[in-house]
Coordinates of C-alpha atoms in Angstrom, one line a residue:
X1 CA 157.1 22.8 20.8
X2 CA 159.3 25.2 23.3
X3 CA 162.8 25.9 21.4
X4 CA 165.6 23.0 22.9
X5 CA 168.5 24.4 24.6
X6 CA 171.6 24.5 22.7
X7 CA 173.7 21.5 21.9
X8 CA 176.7 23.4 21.6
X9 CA 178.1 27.1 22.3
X10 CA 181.3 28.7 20.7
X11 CA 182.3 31.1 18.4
X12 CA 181.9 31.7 14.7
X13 CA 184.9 33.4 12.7
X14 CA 185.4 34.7 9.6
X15 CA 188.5 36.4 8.6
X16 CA 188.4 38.9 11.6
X17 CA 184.8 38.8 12.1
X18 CA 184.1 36.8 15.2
X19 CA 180.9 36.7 16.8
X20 CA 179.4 34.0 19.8
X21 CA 177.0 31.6 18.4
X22 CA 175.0 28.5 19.6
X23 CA 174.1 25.6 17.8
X24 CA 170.7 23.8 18.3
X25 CA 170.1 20.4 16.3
X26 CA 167.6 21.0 13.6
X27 CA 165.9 17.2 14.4
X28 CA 164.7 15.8 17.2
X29 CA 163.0 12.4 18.1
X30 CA 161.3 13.6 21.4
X31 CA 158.1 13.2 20.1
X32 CA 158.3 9.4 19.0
X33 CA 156.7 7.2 21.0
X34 CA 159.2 5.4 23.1
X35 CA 158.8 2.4 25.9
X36 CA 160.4 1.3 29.4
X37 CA 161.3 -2.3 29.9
X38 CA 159.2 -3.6 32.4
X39 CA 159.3 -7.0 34.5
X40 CA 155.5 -8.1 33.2
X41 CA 154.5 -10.2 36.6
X42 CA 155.5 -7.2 38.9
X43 CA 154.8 -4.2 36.2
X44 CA 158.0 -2.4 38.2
X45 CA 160.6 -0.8 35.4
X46 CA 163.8 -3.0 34.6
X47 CA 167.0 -1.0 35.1
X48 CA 169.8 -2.0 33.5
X49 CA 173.8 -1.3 34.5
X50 CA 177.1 -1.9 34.2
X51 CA 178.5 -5.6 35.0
X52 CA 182.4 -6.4 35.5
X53 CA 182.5 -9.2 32.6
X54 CA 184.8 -11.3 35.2
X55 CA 183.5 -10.5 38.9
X56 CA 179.9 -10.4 37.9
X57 CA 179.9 -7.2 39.9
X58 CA 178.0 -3.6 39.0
X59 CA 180.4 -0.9 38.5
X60 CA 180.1 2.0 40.2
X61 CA 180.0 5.6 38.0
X62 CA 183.3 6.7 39.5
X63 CA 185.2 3.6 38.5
X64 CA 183.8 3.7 34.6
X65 CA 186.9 4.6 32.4
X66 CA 187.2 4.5 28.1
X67 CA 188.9 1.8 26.8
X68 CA 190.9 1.3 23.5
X69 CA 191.4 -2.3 22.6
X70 CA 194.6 -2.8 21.7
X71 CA 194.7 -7.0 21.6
X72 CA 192.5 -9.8 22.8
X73 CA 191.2 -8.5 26.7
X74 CA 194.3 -6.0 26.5
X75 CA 192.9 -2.4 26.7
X76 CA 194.8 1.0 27.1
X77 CA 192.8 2.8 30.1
X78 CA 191.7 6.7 29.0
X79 CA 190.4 9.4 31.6
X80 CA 188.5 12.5 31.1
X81 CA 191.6 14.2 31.6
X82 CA 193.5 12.4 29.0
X83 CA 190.7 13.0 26.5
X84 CA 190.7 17.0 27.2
X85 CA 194.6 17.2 26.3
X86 CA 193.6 16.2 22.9
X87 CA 191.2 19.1 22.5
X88 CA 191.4 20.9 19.3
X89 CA 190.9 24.6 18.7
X90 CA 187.5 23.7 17.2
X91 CA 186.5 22.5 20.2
X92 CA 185.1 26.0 20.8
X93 CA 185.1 27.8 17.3
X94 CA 183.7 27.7 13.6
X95 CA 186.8 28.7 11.5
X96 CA 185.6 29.6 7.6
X97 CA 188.1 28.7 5.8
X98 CA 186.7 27.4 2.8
X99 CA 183.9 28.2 0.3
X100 CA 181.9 26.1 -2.6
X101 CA 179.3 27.0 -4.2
X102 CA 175.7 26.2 -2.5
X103 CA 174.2 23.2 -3.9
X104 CA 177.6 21.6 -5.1
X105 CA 178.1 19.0 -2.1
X106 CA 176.7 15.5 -2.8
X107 CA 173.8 14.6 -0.5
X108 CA 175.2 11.4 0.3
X109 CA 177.6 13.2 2.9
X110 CA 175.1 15.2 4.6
X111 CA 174.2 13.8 7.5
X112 CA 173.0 15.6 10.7
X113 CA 171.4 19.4 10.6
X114 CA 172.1 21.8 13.5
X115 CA 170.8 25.8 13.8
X116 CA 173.1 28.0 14.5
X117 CA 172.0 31.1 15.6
X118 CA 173.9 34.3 17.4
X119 CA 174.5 33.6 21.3
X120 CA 174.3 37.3 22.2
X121 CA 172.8 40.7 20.9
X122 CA 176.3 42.1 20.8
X123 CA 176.6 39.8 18.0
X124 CA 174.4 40.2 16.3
X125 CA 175.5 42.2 13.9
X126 CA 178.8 40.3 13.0
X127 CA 176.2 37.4 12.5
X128 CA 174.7 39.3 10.3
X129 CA 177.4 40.4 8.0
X130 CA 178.5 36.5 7.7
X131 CA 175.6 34.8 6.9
X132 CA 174.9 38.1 4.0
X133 CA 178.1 37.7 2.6
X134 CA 178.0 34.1 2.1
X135 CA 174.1 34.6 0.6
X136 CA 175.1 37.1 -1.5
X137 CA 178.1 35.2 -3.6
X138 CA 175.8 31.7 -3.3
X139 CA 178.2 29.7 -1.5
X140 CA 178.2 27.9 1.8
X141 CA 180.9 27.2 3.9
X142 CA 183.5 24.6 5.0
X143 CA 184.8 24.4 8.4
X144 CA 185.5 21.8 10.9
X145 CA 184.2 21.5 14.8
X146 CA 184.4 18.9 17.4
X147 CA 181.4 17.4 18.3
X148 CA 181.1 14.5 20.7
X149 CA 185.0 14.3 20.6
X150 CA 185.2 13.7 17.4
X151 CA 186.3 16.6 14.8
X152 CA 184.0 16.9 12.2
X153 CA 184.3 18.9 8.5
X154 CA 180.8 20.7 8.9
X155 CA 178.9 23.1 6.1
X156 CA 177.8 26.2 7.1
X157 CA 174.7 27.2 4.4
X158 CA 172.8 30.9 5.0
X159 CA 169.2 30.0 6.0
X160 CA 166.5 32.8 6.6
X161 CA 167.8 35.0 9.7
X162 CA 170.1 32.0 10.7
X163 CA 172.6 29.8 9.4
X164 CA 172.4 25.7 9.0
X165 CA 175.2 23.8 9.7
X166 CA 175.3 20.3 7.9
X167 CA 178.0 17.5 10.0
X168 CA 179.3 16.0 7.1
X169 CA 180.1 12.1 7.0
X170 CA 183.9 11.1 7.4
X171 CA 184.7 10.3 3.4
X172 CA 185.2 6.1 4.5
X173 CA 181.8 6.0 5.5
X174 CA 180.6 6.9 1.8
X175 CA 180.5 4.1 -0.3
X176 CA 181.1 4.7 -3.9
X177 CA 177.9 4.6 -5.9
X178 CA 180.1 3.0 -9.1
X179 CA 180.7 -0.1 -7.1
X180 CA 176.6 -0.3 -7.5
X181 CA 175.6 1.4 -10.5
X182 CA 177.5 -0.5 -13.1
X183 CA 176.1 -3.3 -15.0
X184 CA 172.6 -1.0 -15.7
X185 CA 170.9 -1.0 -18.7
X186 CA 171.3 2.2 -20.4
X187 CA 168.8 2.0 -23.0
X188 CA 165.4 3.1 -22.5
X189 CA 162.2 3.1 -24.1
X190 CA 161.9 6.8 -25.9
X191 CA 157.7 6.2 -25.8
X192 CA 157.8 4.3 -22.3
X193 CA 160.0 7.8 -21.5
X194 CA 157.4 10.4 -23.0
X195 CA 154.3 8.4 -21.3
X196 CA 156.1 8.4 -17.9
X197 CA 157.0 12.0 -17.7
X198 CA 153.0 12.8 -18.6
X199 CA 152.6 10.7 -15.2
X200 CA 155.4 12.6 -13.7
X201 CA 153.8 15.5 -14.3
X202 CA 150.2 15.3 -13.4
X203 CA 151.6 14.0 -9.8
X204 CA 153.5 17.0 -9.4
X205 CA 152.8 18.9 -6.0
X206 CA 154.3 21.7 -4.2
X207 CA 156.7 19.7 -1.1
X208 CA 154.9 19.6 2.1
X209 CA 156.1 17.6 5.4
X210 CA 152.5 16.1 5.8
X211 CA 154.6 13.7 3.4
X212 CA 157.2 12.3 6.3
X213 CA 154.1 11.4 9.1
X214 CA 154.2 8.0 10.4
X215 CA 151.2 6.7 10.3
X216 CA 152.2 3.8 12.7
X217 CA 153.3 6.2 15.3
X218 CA 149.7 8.1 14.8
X219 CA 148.2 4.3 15.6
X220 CA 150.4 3.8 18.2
X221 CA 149.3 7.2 20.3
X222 CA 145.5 5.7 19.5
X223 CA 146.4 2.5 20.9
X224 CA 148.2 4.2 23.9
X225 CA 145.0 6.4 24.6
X226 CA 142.3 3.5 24.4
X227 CA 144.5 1.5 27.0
X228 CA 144.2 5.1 28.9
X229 CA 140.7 5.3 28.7
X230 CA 140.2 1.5 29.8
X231 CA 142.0 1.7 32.6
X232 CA 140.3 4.5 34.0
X233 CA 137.3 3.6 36.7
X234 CA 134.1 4.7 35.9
X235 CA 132.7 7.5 37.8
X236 CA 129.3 6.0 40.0
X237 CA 126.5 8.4 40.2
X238 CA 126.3 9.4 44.0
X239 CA 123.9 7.4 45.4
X240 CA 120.2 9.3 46.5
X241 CA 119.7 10.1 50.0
X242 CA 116.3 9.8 51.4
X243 CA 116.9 13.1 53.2
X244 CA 117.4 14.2 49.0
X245 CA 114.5 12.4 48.7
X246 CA 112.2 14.3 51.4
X247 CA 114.0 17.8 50.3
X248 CA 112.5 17.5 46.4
X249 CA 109.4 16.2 47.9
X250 CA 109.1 18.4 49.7
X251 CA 109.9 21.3 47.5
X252 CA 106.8 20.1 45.5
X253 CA 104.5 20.0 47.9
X254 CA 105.5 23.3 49.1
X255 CA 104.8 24.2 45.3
X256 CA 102.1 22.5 45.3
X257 CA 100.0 24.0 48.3
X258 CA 101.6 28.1 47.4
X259 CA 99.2 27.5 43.7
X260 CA 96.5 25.9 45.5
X261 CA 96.8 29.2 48.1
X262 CA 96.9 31.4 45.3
X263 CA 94.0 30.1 43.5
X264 CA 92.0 30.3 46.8
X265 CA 92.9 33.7 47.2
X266 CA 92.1 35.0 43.7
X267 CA 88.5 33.2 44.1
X268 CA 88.1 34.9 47.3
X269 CA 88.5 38.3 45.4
X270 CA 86.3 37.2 43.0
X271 CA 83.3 35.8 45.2
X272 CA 83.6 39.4 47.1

């Protein structure tokens, strides 16, 4: 799989270490099998658009604007421009500010993974130093960026030779696992325990991503390929001329008479 370009490009600081850095996201769902919408009588591909709501009418690219609804079809009208005057110095860098020690943040607000790796050889070496310094002391860092126009608090955590940076979820989109977990039986079984863990343990393995493969996607792609193959016309063997015919008929007989003309000549030697 050839290396995405990057999602982002900026600068990393740290104190007065500053270095260029771009930022790759660690996923991707290239590879999953996706499908067009297609008119089934006509096989053609259905495109869809933008309708004016009222006029019925497709809107054009140039006259597409953000809106913020502010009462019942009542909508204050945003341009590009308006949305650039709220840019934020994190638009463009990664500000450590804050450090906690690796491991401490709750998985529950990790959501999307992104490389970041050094943008040019000049800093590399300011790279470097950051992403030692924060393996060394076993802590990560906090920071905040704007990605898709929205500021997000982001963890930086030492990886390798590079550094992965974690978008944290905004804190209302958590919901609190007390509102869930109450009510549970705390007891438990001490021999139900003890017999589990012996099952725990014999199905222990070391982590591997064979673990994550969709198996429906791997049907899917076999599917796919038999329709492939289907389709495909059959190749006809090329029909024999009689001129082919004559040719390898020839060819024997040709054979056929040089032996004869041998044997002829070897009895000839023979009888003299």
């Amino acid at each position: 799989m050839a290396p995405r370009r990057p999602y982002w490009r900026g600068y990393l600081k740290l104190s007065l270490v500053t270095c260029p850095v771009a930022m790759t996201p660690a996923t991707s769902g290239s590879e999953k099998v996706r499908f067009h919408t297609l008119n089934k009588d006509t096989g053609n591909r259905v495109v869809s658009q933008y309708i004016d709501s009222v006029t019925g009418k497709p809107v054009k690219d140039e006259h597409e604007a953000k809106g913020y609804e502010r009462g019942e079809n009542e909508y204050v009208l945003l341009t590009d421009d308006d949305l650039e005057a709220v840019e934020l110095e994190s638009v463009r860098t990664i500000d450590i500010e804050t450090f906690v020690p690796r491991g401490s943040i709750e998985w529950v607000y990790l959501e999307t993974p992104y490389y970041l790796t050094a943008n040019d050889k000049i800093g590399d070496e300011a790279f470097a130093v950051i992403r030692q310094a924060m393996e060394a002391e076993d802590v990560v860092g906090i920071s905040r960026v704007v990605l898709g126009r929205r500021e997000r608090a982001v963890v930086l955590e030492p990886r390798g030779e590079g550094i992965v940076v974690w978008a944290l979820r905004f804190g209302d989109e958590v919901r609190p696992e007390t509102e869930y977990f109450t009510g549970i039986d705390k007891k438990s079984d001490a021999q139900g325990v003890s017999g589990l863990e012996k099952v725990i343990k014999k199905g222990l393995k070391d982590w591997s991503p064979a673990v994550v493969s969709d198996p429906i996607q791997e049907s899917l792609l076999k599917l796919i390929d038999q329709k492939k193959k289907a389709k495909k016309p059959t190749k006809k063997a090329p029909a024999k001329s009689r001129k082919d015919d004559s040719e390898k008929s020839n060819v024997i007989d040709i054979m056929d008479a040089l032996k004869k003309s041998v044997s002829k000549e070897l009895k000839s030697r023979r009888a003299g």
